[in-house]
Amino acid sequence: MRHVAHLGIGPVGFRIGSDWRGPIAQLETLYRDYPKPSIPDFSVHLFAARPWRKYLRPSVMIGGDYTIPDAAPLPLAQGLLAAEMGMNLQMALAQRRYLLLHASAVERDGKAVLMTGISGAGKSTLAALLMARGWRLMGDEFVLIDPATGLAHGFPRLISLKNQAIAVAQAAMPEGRFGPLLPGTPKGDIRHLVPDARAIRAMAEPAQPALLLFPRFGFDAAERPVPPSEAFVRLTQSSTNYVHLAERGFDALTRLVQSVPARAIDYPDTDSGIALVEALA
Amino acid sequence: MTSYRAAGPETLRIIPLDALTLVYHRASGITHVVDAPVPEMLEALGRDDLSVDQLLARLSERYDLLDADPAALAIRLDELVEAGLVERL
């Protein structure tokens, strides 16, 4: 690979190699304040499907230690998204040390609020807006639970804002550092937001999980407790490596749902969503 | 006569949560989320070899069974044998 970036996010190190300079330059700019570990845990490769596709209608294939067969390439203009997807893919398929939950998380006073839900539930938006209100952002995509301690480790990669969430976050954080607008991706318009200095500075500090939230966007405001068994089932569904971790995963997840209260919240707009989270936390 | 016993305690992790109970089966790595009467059946069986009727009698001693039906219990037992949580002898 001609172009290479090293990048540490939370407890995980990546080496990202690319046939093109563009995606690496964007990563270097947006992740400029992140550590650069020399020994990576995972490798991501962005490469041309055929040699001529490096130049002619260039499109980016995502590879690395683990790959998904028949994954569709992205246009080079979305190379940054390809790099982010590549990192997520390695985590989802290869992470073995921590129980990986598909969730966003914020922390205040050492206590972490974990928010999980389907795509469109508002995980990233809520996490970004809570960051703007002084919470420490731990991540908008993955939370890592250490089976040995039960603590949550952050993974504060770039916050991936989609469609309407882009304008909402820009209004809340006019001074925020945003990546380029990526229109027409498979998930619509995407724009990345760089986590604030505090999130980056504290990214190696784990936190005690204190609240599990299952948000849903676009419904009348409502809130209900989620019993541990339902939380358990929903979190196994949001974990890509629960089965691989075997009994360590079972122990980590039973401990989490037995020790941390869980709530399902519905919210019609982001203001009421934020208010609900802050009232419960 | 067919008799049954629960899988060895070293192969099962049983964690009651609320109305539901988690059973982690070490041999397969599969997590079962089970409702009553499964945890009660596993506990009543233990490592004793019991026939369906003997198990039903033991459950009736411990719980107020509303529908003490040996045929239904036998079906439940066969499901648990299939899952590896109960051994058929």
XYZ file of C-alpha atoms in Angstrom:
370
model
C 0.000 0.000 0.000
C 1.456 3.331 -1.071
C -0.258 5.508 1.527
C -0.509 4.573 5.187
C -1.988 6.057 8.345
C -1.634 4.776 11.910
C -4.422 5.558 14.283
C -5.289 4.724 17.883
C -8.937 4.887 18.909
C -9.673 3.993 22.516
C -7.793 0.762 23.288
C -7.516 -0.259 19.611
C -4.768 0.500 17.087
C -5.317 0.544 13.330
C -3.056 0.609 10.310
C -4.894 1.935 7.284
C -3.283 1.447 3.906
C -4.652 2.958 0.720
C -3.946 2.960 -3.005
C -4.887 6.664 -2.989
C -3.560 9.612 -1.037
C -6.975 11.285 -0.626
C -8.598 9.144 2.081
C -5.346 8.999 4.077
C -4.962 12.792 3.901
C -8.518 13.214 5.195
C -7.884 10.757 8.042
C -4.653 12.552 8.954
C -6.468 15.888 9.101
C -9.532 14.769 11.017
C -7.651 12.430 13.384
C -4.656 14.776 13.780
C -4.894 14.833 17.610
C -5.204 11.029 18.005
C -2.301 8.784 19.022
C -0.420 6.899 16.328
C 0.432 3.456 17.725
C 3.240 1.748 15.838
C 1.895 -1.779 16.406
C -1.669 -2.041 15.122
C -4.294 -4.496 16.316
C -6.085 -4.416 12.972
C -5.264 -3.551 9.380
C -7.595 -1.889 6.891
C -6.873 -1.812 3.165
C -8.497 0.531 0.662
C -7.694 -0.750 -2.776
C -8.746 -0.653 -6.397
C -10.743 -3.655 -7.609
C -8.725 -3.618 -10.888
C -5.490 -1.733 -11.570
C -7.169 0.690 -13.974
C -9.906 1.431 -11.460
C -7.265 3.256 -9.478
C -7.571 6.053 -12.045
C -10.637 5.420 -14.203
C -13.902 5.973 -12.280
C -11.871 5.165 -9.155
C -13.738 3.031 -6.669
C -12.594 1.861 -3.272
C -12.757 -1.757 -2.164
C -12.586 -2.305 1.600
C -10.303 -5.057 2.846
C -8.091 -5.887 5.780
C -7.473 -8.723 8.203
C -11.129 -9.670 7.774
C -13.295 -9.059 4.733
C -16.863 -9.490 3.632
C -17.094 -11.252 0.279
C -18.935 -9.389 -2.481
C -18.918 -6.074 -0.573
C -19.750 -3.257 -2.976
C -17.001 -0.676 -3.530
C -17.526 3.025 -2.824
C -16.596 5.907 -5.139
C -13.254 7.513 -4.282
C -15.103 10.682 -3.192
C -16.426 8.554 -0.318
C -12.964 7.186 0.541
C -13.163 8.578 4.080
C -16.386 6.647 4.631
C -14.686 3.533 3.230
C -11.887 3.940 5.789
C -14.397 4.338 8.630
C -16.387 1.336 7.409
C -13.181 -0.659 7.148
C -12.283 0.104 10.765
C -15.797 -0.763 11.932
C -15.644 -3.998 9.965
C -12.409 -5.128 11.611
C -13.881 -4.353 15.024
C -17.156 -6.116 14.286
C -15.500 -9.244 12.904
C -12.261 -9.506 14.828
C -12.586 -7.890 18.236
C -12.049 -10.628 20.836
C -10.709 -8.903 23.921
C -13.834 -6.903 24.741
C -17.532 -7.596 24.458
C -18.498 -5.281 21.638
C -21.858 -3.521 21.819
C -23.241 -1.544 18.899
C -24.010 1.510 21.002
C -23.041 5.087 21.632
C -21.865 6.189 25.051
C -21.261 9.342 27.040
C -19.750 9.747 30.489
C -20.152 12.187 33.363
C -18.569 11.863 36.833
C -17.138 8.458 35.913
C -20.552 7.023 35.025
C -21.354 5.926 31.502
C -24.715 6.056 29.740
C -24.911 3.454 26.970
C -27.422 4.030 24.148
C -28.205 1.288 21.707
C -30.793 0.795 19.007
C -31.338 0.166 15.352
C -29.931 2.486 12.692
C -31.940 5.711 12.817
C -32.691 5.454 16.552
C -30.515 8.512 17.131
C -27.498 6.971 18.863
C -24.971 9.218 17.143
C -27.101 12.368 17.272
C -27.868 12.044 20.974
C -24.211 11.318 21.750
C -23.029 14.329 19.721
C -25.522 16.701 21.354
C -24.723 15.399 24.837
C -21.036 16.025 24.048
C -21.988 19.606 23.167
C -23.642 19.868 26.591
C -20.495 18.902 28.469
C -20.654 15.119 28.594
C -17.526 13.190 27.670
C -18.164 11.388 24.400
C -16.999 7.762 24.618
C -18.151 6.791 21.149
C -21.033 6.879 18.707
C -20.727 3.358 17.271
C -19.171 0.815 19.614
C -18.831 0.429 23.356
C -16.333 -2.149 24.580
C -17.123 -4.001 27.806
C -14.113 -5.545 29.533
C -15.185 -9.008 30.742
C -12.509 -8.868 33.453
C -13.726 -5.657 35.092
C -17.185 -4.931 33.703
C -15.973 -1.437 32.782
C -16.934 0.280 29.539
C -14.103 1.383 27.263
C -14.712 4.103 24.716
C -14.114 3.984 21.002
C -14.437 7.680 20.066
C -13.930 7.546 16.324
C -15.339 10.335 14.164
C -19.054 10.810 14.886
C -21.005 9.713 11.843
C -23.911 12.143 11.321
C -26.540 11.258 8.768
C -29.076 13.349 6.859
C -31.064 15.711 9.144
C -28.684 15.080 12.047
C -25.952 16.993 10.181
C -27.720 20.367 10.417
C -28.826 19.679 14.004
C -25.232 19.033 15.081
C -23.875 22.016 13.145
C -26.400 24.300 14.844
C -25.472 22.925 18.276
C -21.718 23.047 17.597
C -20.931 25.934 15.237
C -17.282 25.708 16.300
C -17.150 21.937 15.766
C -14.698 20.383 13.327
C -16.607 18.635 10.571
C -15.343 16.489 7.731
C -16.442 16.909 4.121
C -20.116 16.403 3.284
C -20.453 12.978 1.632
C -23.698 13.059 -0.353
C -25.405 10.011 -1.783
C -23.794 7.290 0.308
C -25.641 3.991 0.880
C -26.977 5.608 4.106
C -27.804 8.978 2.552
C -25.797 12.122 3.267
C -23.027 11.634 5.814
C -20.814 14.175 7.497
C -18.312 13.305 10.196
C -17.787 15.342 13.348
C -14.468 15.240 15.204
C -14.956 14.422 18.912
C -13.967 17.353 21.099
C -10.547 17.673 22.757
C -11.789 16.221 26.040
C -13.158 13.090 24.369
C -9.823 12.502 22.642
C -7.722 13.287 25.712
C -9.702 10.917 27.956
C -10.342 8.167 25.413
C -8.209 5.589 27.255
C -10.155 6.068 30.505
C -12.855 3.441 31.053
C -16.055 4.232 32.945
C -18.535 2.333 35.064
C -21.723 1.611 33.099
C -24.545 3.335 35.006
C -27.519 3.354 32.630
C -28.570 1.391 29.544
C -30.887 3.249 27.192
C -32.823 1.930 24.211
C -33.862 5.111 22.374
C -36.350 5.354 19.502
C -36.625 8.536 17.467
C -39.883 9.791 15.954
C -42.388 8.656 18.579
C -44.296 10.545 21.273
C -42.189 10.998 24.385
C -42.413 7.884 26.551
C -40.258 5.961 28.928
C -40.445 2.502 30.478
C -38.120 0.274 32.460
C -36.610 -2.637 30.531
C -36.322 -5.864 32.546
C -32.867 -7.489 32.662
C -33.918 -10.415 30.451
C -35.136 -8.080 27.687
C -31.994 -5.959 28.005
C -29.932 -9.143 27.759
C -31.644 -10.309 24.569
C -31.496 -6.855 22.961
C -27.805 -6.484 23.785
C -26.928 -9.912 22.376
C -28.584 -8.710 19.177
C -26.498 -5.538 19.214
C -23.241 -7.387 19.822
C -21.233 -8.766 16.922
C -18.940 -10.888 19.065
C -21.125 -12.205 21.905
C -21.090 -15.735 20.454
C -17.330 -15.658 19.785
C -16.518 -14.662 23.351
C -18.464 -17.691 24.604
C -18.670 -17.854 28.409
C -16.658 -14.616 28.852
C -19.350 -12.855 26.850
C -22.117 -14.509 28.873
C -20.472 -13.419 32.131
C -19.872 -9.861 30.926
C -23.408 -9.407 29.655
C -25.214 -11.002 32.615
C -23.163 -8.825 34.952
C -24.048 -5.732 32.921
C -27.816 -6.320 32.835
C -27.926 -7.376 36.495
C -26.010 -4.356 37.764
C -27.168 -1.538 35.472
C -30.746 -0.226 35.158
C -32.199 -0.158 31.649
C -34.856 2.092 30.136
C -36.512 2.331 26.744
C -37.147 5.912 25.697
C -39.180 7.248 22.786
C -38.651 10.838 21.713
C -40.244 12.983 19.007
C -37.326 15.408 18.545
C -33.750 15.769 19.717
C -34.507 18.401 22.393
C -36.913 16.103 24.190
C -34.525 13.188 23.684
C -31.711 15.073 25.396
C -34.049 16.131 28.200
C -35.128 12.506 28.749
C -31.546 11.233 28.868
C -30.413 13.927 31.279
C -33.446 13.382 33.528
C -32.701 9.657 33.774
C -28.907 9.834 34.099
C -38.822 -47.120 31.141
C -37.273 -43.954 29.761
C -35.733 -41.780 32.412
C -34.144 -38.357 32.359
C -31.609 -36.302 34.256
C -30.321 -32.752 33.901
C -27.025 -32.210 32.093
C -24.062 -32.182 34.468
C -23.893 -29.044 36.605
C -20.392 -28.416 35.243
C -21.876 -27.991 31.751
C -24.599 -25.475 32.675
C -24.590 -21.924 33.983
C -28.052 -21.001 35.218
C -28.718 -17.328 36.003
C -32.255 -16.332 37.030
C -32.879 -12.731 35.893
C -36.567 -11.856 36.329
C -39.493 -13.756 34.860
C -36.937 -15.358 32.541
C -33.825 -17.367 33.286
C -30.609 -17.611 31.292
C -29.050 -21.007 30.772
C -25.581 -21.031 29.238
C -24.739 -24.460 27.833
C -20.974 -24.809 27.923
C -20.853 -27.803 25.617
C -22.449 -25.914 22.712
C -21.717 -22.312 23.704
C -25.400 -21.567 23.208
C -27.326 -19.258 25.541
C -30.930 -20.290 26.198
C -33.432 -17.771 27.514
C -36.054 -19.880 29.236
C -39.356 -19.357 30.976
C -41.059 -21.465 33.643
C -41.213 -24.443 33.939
C -37.757 -25.089 32.454
C -35.610 -23.910 35.402
C -37.921 -25.744 37.792
C -37.639 -28.926 35.698
C -33.837 -28.750 35.624
C -33.706 -28.239 39.372
C -36.204 -31.007 40.109
C -34.338 -33.452 37.868
C -30.857 -32.705 39.097
C -28.610 -35.725 38.500
C -31.314 -38.167 39.571
C -32.696 -40.513 36.932
C -36.424 -39.814 36.859
C -39.249 -41.046 34.688
C -41.787 -38.553 33.419
C -44.219 -39.624 36.127
C -41.584 -39.387 38.846
C -40.605 -35.907 37.690
C -44.241 -34.838 37.590
C -44.740 -36.145 41.124
C -41.669 -34.236 42.344
C -42.803 -31.019 40.638
C -46.298 -31.445 42.114
C -44.776 -31.685 45.608
C -42.875 -28.431 45.153
C -45.283 -26.328 43.076
C -49.012 -25.865 42.650
C -49.341 -27.336 39.166
C -52.509 -26.223 37.421
C -52.259 -28.675 34.557
C -50.310 -31.743 35.654
C -50.138 -33.338 32.229
C -47.482 -36.065 31.734
C -47.759 -35.861 27.936
C -47.009 -32.113 27.932
C -44.110 -32.669 30.340
C -42.692 -35.385 28.089
C -42.755 -32.956 25.139
C -40.896 -30.324 27.211
C -38.333 -32.952 28.230
C -37.745 -33.980 24.631
C -37.140 -30.330 23.696
C -34.584 -30.041 26.489
C -32.903 -33.275 25.383
C -32.688 -31.803 21.881
C -31.037 -28.665 23.298
C -28.583 -30.737 25.337
C -29.825 -29.439 28.690
C -31.311 -32.803 29.694
C -29.989 -36.329 29.120
C -32.316 -39.174 28.145
C -31.234 -42.518 29.645
